Tab-separated table of C-alpha atoms in Angstrom:
chain	number	residue	atom	x	y	z
N	27	ASP	CA	-14.083	-5.473	4.486
N	28	THR	CA	-14.786	-3.791	1.155
N	29	VAL	CA	-16.625	-0.532	1.749
N	30	LEU	CA	-19.129	0.537	-0.900
N	31	THR	CA	-19.996	4.251	-0.984
N	32	GLN	CA	-23.231	5.587	-2.482
N	33	SER	CA	-24.811	9.030	-2.463
N	34	PRO	CA	-27.639	9.059	0.093
N	35	ALA	CA	-30.386	10.520	-2.086
N	36	LEU	CA	-31.341	11.815	-5.507
N	37	ALA	CA	-34.423	13.595	-6.842
N	38	VAL	CA	-35.399	13.469	-10.491
N	39	SER	CA	-38.445	14.164	-12.648
N	40	PRO	CA	-40.292	11.411	-14.502
N	41	GLY	CA	-38.936	10.933	-18.004
N	42	GLU	CA	-35.435	12.026	-17.075
N	43	ARG	CA	-32.296	9.909	-16.973
N	44	VAL	CA	-30.658	9.223	-13.614
N	45	SER	CA	-27.311	7.675	-12.748
N	46	ILE	CA	-26.624	6.207	-9.318
N	47	SER	CA	-22.993	5.672	-8.441
N	48	CYS	CA	-21.219	3.159	-6.231
N	49	ARG	CA	-17.532	3.341	-5.383
N	50	ALA	CA	-15.665	0.420	-3.839
N	51	SER	CA	-12.743	0.831	-1.428
N	52	GLU	CA	-10.877	-1.896	-3.330
N	53	GLY	CA	-11.279	-3.637	-6.655
N	54	VAL	CA	-14.216	-6.008	-7.092
N	55	ASN	CA	-13.576	-7.009	-10.708
N	56	SER	CA	-17.054	-7.006	-12.288
N	57	TYR	CA	-18.746	-8.623	-9.276
N	58	MET	CA	-21.025	-5.719	-8.471
N	59	HIS	CA	-24.772	-6.204	-8.258
N	60	TRP	CA	-27.653	-3.758	-7.885
N	61	TYR	CA	-30.912	-4.132	-5.966
N	62	GLN	CA	-34.113	-2.125	-5.745
N	63	GLN	CA	-35.996	-1.967	-2.473
N	64	LYS	CA	-39.410	-0.347	-2.323
N	65	PRO	CA	-40.870	0.625	1.073
N	66	GLY	CA	-42.090	-2.399	2.998
N	67	GLN	CA	-40.712	-4.861	0.459
N	68	GLN	CA	-37.696	-7.115	0.193
N	69	PRO	CA	-34.811	-6.156	-2.093
N	70	LYS	CA	-35.065	-7.230	-5.712
N	71	LEU	CA	-32.084	-8.011	-7.924
N	72	LEU	CA	-31.893	-5.612	-10.884
N	73	ILE	CA	-28.393	-5.975	-12.314
N	74	TYR	CA	-25.819	-8.704	-11.743
N	75	LYS	CA	-22.101	-8.658	-12.526
N	76	ALA	CA	-22.068	-4.960	-13.248
N	77	SER	CA	-24.041	-4.896	-16.486
N	78	ASN	CA	-26.357	-7.902	-16.795
N	79	LEU	CA	-30.103	-7.342	-16.516
N	80	ALA	CA	-31.835	-9.746	-14.138
N	81	SER	CA	-34.838	-11.686	-15.364
N	82	GLY	CA	-37.986	-9.620	-15.772
N	83	VAL	CA	-36.275	-6.265	-15.178
N	84	PRO	CA	-37.226	-3.548	-17.686
N	85	ALA	CA	-34.601	-2.480	-20.193
N	86	ARG	CA	-34.845	1.054	-18.761
N	87	PHE	CA	-32.355	-0.175	-16.173
N	88	SER	CA	-28.708	-0.656	-17.093
N	89	GLY	CA	-25.409	-1.015	-15.308
N	90	SER	CA	-21.803	-0.255	-16.096
N	91	GLY	CA	-18.360	-0.165	-14.547
N	92	SER	CA	-15.533	-2.384	-13.394
N	93	GLY	CA	-12.839	-2.332	-10.761
N	94	THR	CA	-13.922	0.255	-8.194
N	95	ASP	CA	-16.441	2.508	-9.928
N	96	PHE	CA	-19.913	1.406	-10.949
N	97	THR	CA	-23.095	3.074	-12.145
N	98	LEU	CA	-26.746	2.111	-12.272
N	99	THR	CA	-28.681	4.094	-14.883
N	100	ILE	CA	-32.437	4.416	-15.248
N	101	ASP	CA	-33.615	5.951	-18.523
N	102	PRO	CA	-36.316	7.083	-18.594
N	103	VAL	CA	-37.311	7.237	-14.927
N	104	GLU	CA	-40.922	6.340	-14.128
N	105	ALA	CA	-42.983	7.111	-11.029
N	106	ASP	CA	-42.826	3.440	-9.995
N	107	ASP	CA	-39.020	3.687	-9.678
N	108	THR	CA	-39.313	5.480	-6.339
N	109	ALA	CA	-37.199	3.225	-4.122
N	110	THR	CA	-33.847	2.776	-2.450
N	111	TYR	CA	-31.121	1.285	-4.606
N	112	PHE	CA	-28.287	-0.747	-3.102
N	113	CYS	CA	-25.055	-1.928	-4.671
N	114	GLN	CA	-23.405	-5.125	-3.413
N	115	GLN	CA	-20.068	-6.767	-4.153
N	116	SER	CA	-19.331	-10.482	-4.111
N	117	TRP	CA	-15.656	-10.468	-5.185
N	118	ASN	CA	-14.111	-9.989	-1.759
N	119	ASP	CA	-15.153	-11.750	1.431
N	120	PRO	CA	-17.396	-10.962	3.185
N	121	PRO	CA	-20.024	-9.755	0.719
N	122	THR	CA	-20.888	-6.141	1.466
N	123	PHE	CA	-23.576	-3.646	0.546
N	124	GLY	CA	-23.536	0.053	-0.071
N	125	GLY	CA	-25.552	2.283	2.208
N	126	GLY	CA	-28.235	2.776	-0.415
N	127	THR	CA	-29.383	5.680	-2.579
N	128	LYS	CA	-32.960	6.830	-2.054
N	129	LEU	CA	-34.479	7.899	-5.339
N	130	GLU	CA	-37.320	10.371	-5.113
N	131	LEU	CA	-39.405	11.722	-7.947
N	132	LYS	CA	-40.157	15.416	-8.220
D	30	GLU	CA	-42.292	-19.494	-9.005
D	31	VAL	CA	-39.448	-19.205	-6.517
D	32	GLN	CA	-40.686	-18.551	-2.986
D	33	LEU	CA	-38.803	-18.111	0.276
D	34	VAL	CA	-40.889	-17.810	3.429
D	35	GLU	CA	-39.252	-16.944	6.742
D	36	SER	CA	-40.705	-17.549	10.184
D	37	GLY	CA	-39.697	-17.733	13.825
D	38	GLY	CA	-39.095	-14.082	14.618
D	39	GLY	CA	-40.381	-12.151	17.580
D	40	LEU	CA	-39.524	-10.208	20.717
D	41	VAL	CA	-36.734	-11.733	22.818
D	42	GLN	CA	-34.752	-10.540	25.820
D	43	PRO	CA	-31.028	-9.814	25.565
D	44	GLY	CA	-28.948	-12.924	26.089
D	45	ARG	CA	-31.712	-15.292	25.003
D	46	SER	CA	-31.967	-17.451	21.876
D	47	LEU	CA	-34.189	-17.658	18.840
D	48	LYS	CA	-34.316	-19.903	15.767
D	49	LEU	CA	-35.408	-18.668	12.357
D	50	SER	CA	-36.616	-20.867	9.518
D	51	CYS	CA	-36.934	-20.260	5.781
D	52	VAL	CA	-38.974	-22.666	3.658
D	53	ALA	CA	-38.097	-22.702	-0.032
D	54	SER	CA	-40.232	-23.713	-2.986
D	55	GLY	CA	-40.283	-23.365	-6.757
D	56	PHE	CA	-36.694	-24.491	-7.301
D	57	THR	CA	-34.333	-27.356	-6.438
D	58	PHE	CA	-33.280	-26.164	-2.996
D	59	SER	CA	-30.430	-28.667	-2.681
D	60	ASN	CA	-28.659	-27.125	-5.694
D	61	TYR	CA	-28.188	-23.651	-4.239
D	62	GLY	CA	-26.171	-21.903	-1.568
D	63	MET	CA	-28.295	-19.862	0.808
D	64	ASN	CA	-27.804	-16.810	2.963
D	65	TRP	CA	-29.229	-14.836	5.843
D	66	ILE	CA	-29.107	-11.065	5.400
D	67	ARG	CA	-30.451	-8.546	7.899
D	68	GLN	CA	-31.638	-4.961	7.891
D	69	ALA	CA	-31.887	-2.924	11.081
D	70	PRO	CA	-34.874	-0.543	11.178
D	71	GLY	CA	-34.287	2.323	8.777
D	72	LYS	CA	-30.794	1.077	7.966
D	73	GLY	CA	-28.922	-0.690	5.197
D	74	LEU	CA	-28.323	-4.343	4.461
D	75	GLU	CA	-25.838	-6.571	6.282
D	76	TRP	CA	-24.921	-10.065	5.144
D	77	VAL	CA	-25.015	-12.434	8.126
D	78	ALA	CA	-24.224	-15.998	7.034
D	79	TYR	CA	-23.843	-18.357	4.069
D	80	ILE	CA	-24.205	-22.105	3.687
D	81	SER	CA	-23.321	-24.036	0.548
D	82	SER	CA	-25.744	-26.398	-1.157
D	83	GLY	CA	-24.456	-29.484	0.646
D	84	SER	CA	-23.527	-27.690	3.901
D	85	SER	CA	-19.804	-28.208	3.278
D	86	TYR	CA	-18.985	-24.504	3.366
D	87	ILE	CA	-20.296	-22.146	6.027
D	88	TYR	CA	-19.289	-18.528	6.589
D	89	TYR	CA	-20.361	-15.860	9.073
D	90	ALA	CA	-20.077	-12.140	9.490
D	91	GLU	CA	-17.678	-11.208	12.284
D	92	THR	CA	-20.547	-9.529	14.134
D	93	VAL	CA	-22.339	-12.855	14.660
D	94	LYS	CA	-19.527	-15.417	14.573
D	95	GLY	CA	-19.669	-17.700	17.601
D	96	ARG	CA	-23.262	-16.704	18.417
D	97	PHE	CA	-25.243	-17.641	15.294
D	98	THR	CA	-25.389	-20.994	13.490
D	99	ILE	CA	-26.674	-21.453	9.947
D	100	SER	CA	-27.899	-24.877	8.862
D	101	ARG	CA	-30.190	-26.480	6.313
D	102	ASP	CA	-32.303	-29.582	5.766
D	103	ASN	CA	-32.440	-30.295	2.053
D	104	ALA	CA	-35.071	-33.008	2.547
D	105	LYS	CA	-37.384	-30.380	4.049
D	106	ASN	CA	-36.317	-27.527	1.728
D	107	THR	CA	-35.629	-25.472	4.818
D	108	LEU	CA	-32.878	-23.080	5.899
D	109	TYR	CA	-32.295	-22.230	9.553
D	110	LEU	CA	-30.566	-19.624	11.651
D	111	GLN	CA	-30.003	-20.430	15.310
D	112	MET	CA	-29.286	-17.218	17.185
D	113	THR	CA	-27.895	-17.261	20.717
D	114	SER	CA	-26.638	-14.602	23.136
D	115	LEU	CA	-28.789	-12.057	21.374
D	116	ARG	CA	-27.958	-8.380	21.716
D	117	SER	CA	-29.935	-5.219	21.110
D	118	GLU	CA	-27.869	-4.596	17.995
D	119	ASP	CA	-29.212	-7.835	16.497
D	120	THR	CA	-32.626	-6.196	16.205
D	121	ALA	CA	-33.443	-6.309	12.507
D	122	LEU	CA	-35.540	-7.725	9.717
D	123	TYR	CA	-33.911	-11.005	8.740
D	124	TYR	CA	-34.126	-12.137	5.112
D	125	CYS	CA	-33.170	-15.455	3.624
D	126	ALA	CA	-31.768	-15.104	0.126
D	127	ARG	CA	-30.658	-17.500	-2.554
D	128	THR	CA	-27.153	-17.301	-3.999
D	129	GLY	CA	-27.274	-17.062	-7.773
D	130	VAL	CA	-25.036	-14.419	-9.254
D	131	GLY	CA	-25.685	-11.965	-6.501
D	132	PHE	CA	-28.630	-12.696	-4.243
D	133	ASP	CA	-31.225	-13.481	-6.853
D	134	TYR	CA	-34.286	-14.251	-4.711
D	135	TRP	CA	-35.233	-12.954	-1.264
D	136	GLY	CA	-37.924	-13.818	1.214
D	137	GLN	CA	-40.228	-11.177	2.664
D	138	GLY	CA	-38.267	-11.138	5.910
D	139	VAL	CA	-38.980	-11.869	9.563
D	140	MET	CA	-38.571	-9.331	12.353
D	141	VAL	CA	-36.378	-10.016	15.368
D	142	THR	CA	-36.532	-7.533	18.241
D	143	VAL	CA	-34.083	-7.867	21.119
D	144	SER	CA	-35.239	-5.850	24.100
D	145	SER	CA	-35.885	-6.218	27.790
């Protein structure tokens, strides 16, 4: 299975820019997607196919990367962005998720 | 508005069975592949199973293959997950999710606890 590796946690101040990384153990083309999960809620799709903003998602969120290295960027970060962010690949079977990066605001 | 509403969870003893349902609304259910994805308490996300729009293609995670069965009834806009031979490690919040590019809509989840 394709293993996706994310940093466990990040802490940033409101108004700053934050980049969350995801590294795949093998190439996934551009088929990397990003989700936001707030406590007690279901995951929500933010970015699909590496760099495409999902419907209704603020333009503060952006994605980049291809192959094995991907980044989710939030600029500027707002208090409401406190959540866990997961990457997920759909190029190789089975689909797999990263372990999640918990974003905390200072 | 797309809505996915799961039901059928609960506390079950190891080795027993349970069937989850997910009722879809707000979109043409029969046009989309659907998935079950689970999340153990305090843990990450694990894809469990996929079924294509017309049920022709079905795939399972190795951890549940032979024990779980995904199915759907397009006339009732409902997705199912029949779980048998349940183990403690199956304890999780189970989400149904639509396949768009990525998993574009998720239900709120239903809790399954396997314990004696």
